[in-house]
Amino acid sequence: FTVLFSTVLMLTQIPSGSMESTIMTGDVVVASRYGIELDDIKRYDILVFEPPIDEESLYIKRVIGLPGEVIEVKDGKVYADGAELDNAFTNGMQNCNGDGIWEVPKGCLFFLGDNRNNSADSRFWEDAFVPIENVEAKAQWVVFPLSHFGSLSYDGSRTGAFESDPPEEAESERELPPSFEPKRSVVLSP
């Protein structure tokens, strides 16, 4: 079991709201350590990675910019090489904080959180780009709480564990099973 989670999968609890409403604070996510080579990564994949601003932590965000692309964030919209990108998975209208233009270098990725108004992501980092070597895993499933269970694969429609607002739940539903102890937490900065 330990070998499985140290070499094939990653299990982590999400500590903040920067990916809401796709991944909620407290959700437990299973991520695959396979399919994280540059050729395997697609726009809108949700990846776990070591950010350039904090080598001791892991973040989880959505891939927006691929190597060689020019990413523009302007007036609440995001563009790649001039084409407006899908934002169906974002948590409400994006404000203008973090507007700018970035050219993604070879071998690097540009990330945004789905909760764009509450996400410290590539827009705000001194070094906005994450080298592909810093990618640890690709998020696949929300597995706990069971009311949020679902795939995190992007299919062009609203993604995440639920199609609308998350259901209200009792505090006891948010508690982890006694045997769950993640080995390395993902840090999602505000």
Short mmCIF file of C-alpha atoms in Angstrom, two decimals:
data_model
loop_
_atom_site.label_atom_id
_atom_site.label_comp_id
_atom_site.label_asym_id
_atom_site.label_seq_id
_atom_site.Cartn_x
_atom_site.Cartn_y
_atom_site.Cartn_z
CA PHE A 1 0.00 0.00 0.00
CA THR A 2 2.82 2.40 0.88
CA VAL A 3 4.59 1.62 -2.39
CA LEU A 4 1.38 2.33 -4.32
CA PHE A 5 1.05 5.81 -2.82
CA SER A 6 4.74 6.67 -3.03
CA THR A 7 5.27 5.63 -6.66
CA VAL A 8 1.91 5.47 -8.48
CA LEU A 9 -0.69 7.60 -6.72
CA MET A 10 -0.85 10.62 -4.45
CA LEU A 11 -3.55 11.12 -1.84
CA THR A 12 -3.97 14.60 -0.42
CA GLN A 13 -6.42 16.75 1.50
CA ILE A 14 -7.07 20.24 0.13
CA PRO A 15 -6.50 22.97 2.75
CA SER A 16 -7.84 26.09 0.99
CA GLY A 17 -10.43 27.40 -1.43
CA SER A 18 -8.34 28.42 -4.44
CA MET A 19 -9.81 25.61 -6.60
CA GLU A 20 -13.45 25.99 -5.50
CA SER A 21 -15.95 25.02 -6.67
CA THR A 22 -14.17 22.25 -8.60
CA ILE A 23 -12.31 21.06 -5.50
CA MET A 24 -13.63 22.21 -2.13
CA THR A 25 -11.66 23.00 1.02
CA GLY A 26 -11.22 19.73 2.92
CA ASP A 27 -11.79 17.46 -0.10
CA VAL A 28 -9.49 14.47 -0.46
CA VAL A 29 -8.07 14.06 -3.97
CA VAL A 30 -6.37 11.08 -5.63
CA ALA A 31 -3.75 12.04 -8.19
CA SER A 32 -1.71 9.90 -10.58
CA ARG A 33 2.07 10.14 -10.73
CA TYR A 34 1.87 8.88 -14.35
CA GLY A 35 0.96 10.98 -17.39
CA ILE A 36 2.93 13.98 -16.17
CA GLU A 37 5.44 14.25 -18.99
CA LEU A 38 5.10 17.39 -21.12
CA ASP A 39 3.54 15.48 -24.02
CA ASP A 40 0.88 14.04 -21.67
CA ILE A 41 -0.21 17.34 -20.13
CA LYS A 42 -3.12 19.19 -21.71
CA ARG A 43 -4.64 22.58 -21.10
CA TYR A 44 -7.18 22.43 -18.22
CA ASP A 45 -5.51 19.43 -16.53
CA ILE A 46 -5.39 19.87 -12.76
CA LEU A 47 -1.86 19.19 -11.54
CA VAL A 48 -0.07 18.91 -8.22
CA PHE A 49 3.28 20.69 -8.39
CA GLU A 50 6.07 22.39 -6.50
CA PRO A 51 5.60 26.14 -7.10
CA PRO A 52 8.58 28.37 -7.88
CA ILE A 53 7.81 30.48 -4.80
CA ASP A 54 7.85 27.69 -2.18
CA GLU A 55 9.91 24.54 -2.74
CA GLU A 56 8.71 23.01 0.54
CA SER A 57 5.03 22.88 -0.46
CA LEU A 58 2.87 21.38 -3.15
CA TYR A 59 0.10 23.35 -4.87
CA ILE A 60 -2.82 22.14 -6.96
CA LYS A 61 -4.02 24.35 -9.83
CA ARG A 62 -5.31 24.13 -13.39
CA VAL A 63 -2.96 24.29 -16.41
CA ILE A 64 -3.84 27.33 -18.49
CA GLY A 65 -0.68 28.10 -20.46
CA LEU A 66 1.46 25.62 -22.38
CA PRO A 67 5.08 26.11 -23.54
CA GLY A 68 5.47 28.79 -26.22
CA GLU A 69 2.00 30.32 -25.72
CA VAL A 70 1.23 33.92 -24.90
CA ILE A 71 -1.31 34.06 -22.06
CA GLU A 72 -3.30 37.22 -21.49
CA VAL A 73 -5.58 37.84 -18.51
CA LYS A 74 -7.73 40.88 -19.22
CA ASP A 75 -11.07 42.16 -17.91
CA GLY A 76 -11.98 38.87 -16.25
CA LYS A 77 -11.16 36.73 -19.30
CA VAL A 78 -8.17 34.56 -20.21
CA TYR A 79 -6.67 34.19 -23.69
CA ALA A 80 -4.03 31.87 -25.16
CA ASP A 81 -2.42 33.23 -28.33
CA GLY A 82 -5.42 35.56 -28.72
CA ALA A 83 -8.14 32.87 -28.41
CA GLU A 84 -10.48 33.18 -25.42
CA LEU A 85 -10.28 30.15 -23.15
CA ASP A 86 -13.10 28.22 -21.50
CA ASN A 87 -13.95 29.45 -18.02
CA ALA A 88 -17.02 27.27 -17.29
CA PHE A 89 -15.22 25.73 -14.30
CA THR A 90 -14.36 29.03 -12.60
CA ASN A 91 -16.00 30.16 -9.39
CA GLY A 92 -17.84 33.32 -10.50
CA MET A 93 -16.76 36.33 -12.51
CA GLN A 94 -13.05 37.06 -12.33
CA ASN A 95 -12.05 40.55 -11.19
CA CYS A 96 -9.23 42.47 -12.86
CA ASN A 97 -6.59 41.73 -10.20
CA GLY A 98 -3.73 39.94 -11.87
CA ASP A 99 -4.38 41.20 -15.40
CA GLY A 100 -1.30 40.91 -17.57
CA ILE A 101 0.47 39.18 -20.46
CA TRP A 102 2.93 36.30 -20.07
CA GLU A 103 4.92 34.31 -22.64
CA VAL A 104 5.30 30.75 -21.35
CA PRO A 105 8.90 29.53 -21.77
CA LYS A 106 9.84 26.17 -23.25
CA GLY A 107 9.51 23.37 -20.69
CA CYS A 108 7.22 25.39 -18.40
CA LEU A 109 3.51 25.76 -17.59
CA PHE A 110 1.27 28.63 -16.46
CA PHE A 111 -1.34 27.86 -13.75
CA LEU A 112 -4.52 29.48 -12.46
CA GLY A 113 -6.83 28.48 -9.64
CA ASP A 114 -10.52 27.99 -10.47
CA ASN A 115 -11.46 30.42 -7.71
CA ARG A 116 -9.65 33.19 -9.59
CA ASN A 117 -10.52 35.94 -7.10
CA ASN A 118 -9.06 33.88 -4.24
CA SER A 119 -6.03 32.15 -5.73
CA ALA A 120 -2.32 32.94 -5.47
CA ASP A 121 -1.22 31.53 -8.83
CA SER A 122 1.05 32.26 -11.81
CA ARG A 123 -0.41 35.77 -12.16
CA PHE A 124 1.06 36.82 -8.82
CA TRP A 125 4.35 34.90 -8.54
CA GLU A 126 7.63 36.71 -9.20
CA ASP A 127 8.54 33.79 -11.47
CA ALA A 128 5.16 33.01 -13.05
CA PHE A 129 6.15 29.71 -14.66
CA VAL A 130 6.42 26.19 -13.29
CA PRO A 131 9.08 23.95 -14.88
CA ILE A 132 7.69 20.58 -15.98
CA GLU A 133 10.17 18.91 -13.60
CA ASN A 134 8.21 20.43 -10.69
CA VAL A 135 5.01 18.55 -11.60
CA GLU A 136 4.38 15.72 -9.12
CA ALA A 137 0.99 14.32 -10.18
CA LYS A 138 -2.22 14.80 -12.18
CA ALA A 139 -5.41 15.10 -10.10
CA GLN A 140 -7.91 12.42 -11.11
CA TRP A 141 -10.69 12.08 -8.53
CA VAL A 142 -12.25 13.71 -5.51
CA VAL A 143 -12.82 10.72 -3.20
CA PHE A 144 -13.92 12.28 0.08
CA PRO A 145 -16.37 13.37 1.29
CA LEU A 146 -18.46 10.91 -0.67
CA SER A 147 -20.99 13.65 -1.46
CA HIS A 148 -18.26 15.28 -3.61
CA PHE A 149 -17.00 12.07 -5.24
CA GLY A 150 -16.24 12.54 -8.94
CA SER A 151 -13.77 12.79 -11.77
CA LEU A 152 -11.54 15.83 -12.28
CA SER A 153 -11.01 15.13 -15.99
CA TYR A 154 -11.78 18.07 -18.27
CA ASP A 155 -14.35 17.32 -20.96
CA GLY A 156 -15.40 20.82 -22.04
CA SER A 157 -18.34 21.02 -19.67
CA ARG A 158 -18.37 22.19 -16.09
CA THR A 159 -15.87 19.95 -14.33
CA GLY A 160 -15.42 18.85 -10.78
CA ALA A 161 -17.14 16.60 -8.34
CA PHE A 162 -20.53 18.24 -8.67
CA GLU A 163 -22.43 20.06 -11.39
CA SER A 164 -23.77 22.96 -9.30
CA ASP A 165 -23.15 24.39 -5.87
CA PRO A 166 -21.81 21.81 -3.43
CA PRO A 167 -24.42 20.26 -1.18
CA GLU A 168 -24.71 21.47 2.39
CA GLU A 169 -23.36 18.89 4.78
CA ALA A 170 -23.00 18.29 8.47
CA GLU A 171 -19.59 18.86 10.05
CA SER A 172 -19.31 15.13 10.73
CA GLU A 173 -19.34 14.44 6.98
CA ARG A 174 -16.18 16.56 6.62
CA GLU A 175 -14.17 14.55 9.10
CA LEU A 176 -11.65 12.16 7.62
CA PRO A 177 -11.73 8.47 8.36
CA PRO A 178 -9.48 7.62 11.35
CA SER A 179 -7.00 5.74 9.14
CA PHE A 180 -6.41 8.70 6.78
CA GLU A 181 -3.12 10.46 7.36
CA PRO A 182 -1.72 12.13 4.23
CA LYS A 183 2.06 11.93 3.99
CA ARG A 184 2.45 15.32 2.30
CA SER A 185 -0.25 17.96 2.18
CA VAL A 186 -0.95 20.18 -0.75
CA VAL A 187 -0.79 23.84 0.14
CA LEU A 188 -3.18 26.08 -1.70
CA SER A 189 -2.35 29.64 -0.92
CA PRO A 190 -5.21 32.12 -0.83
#
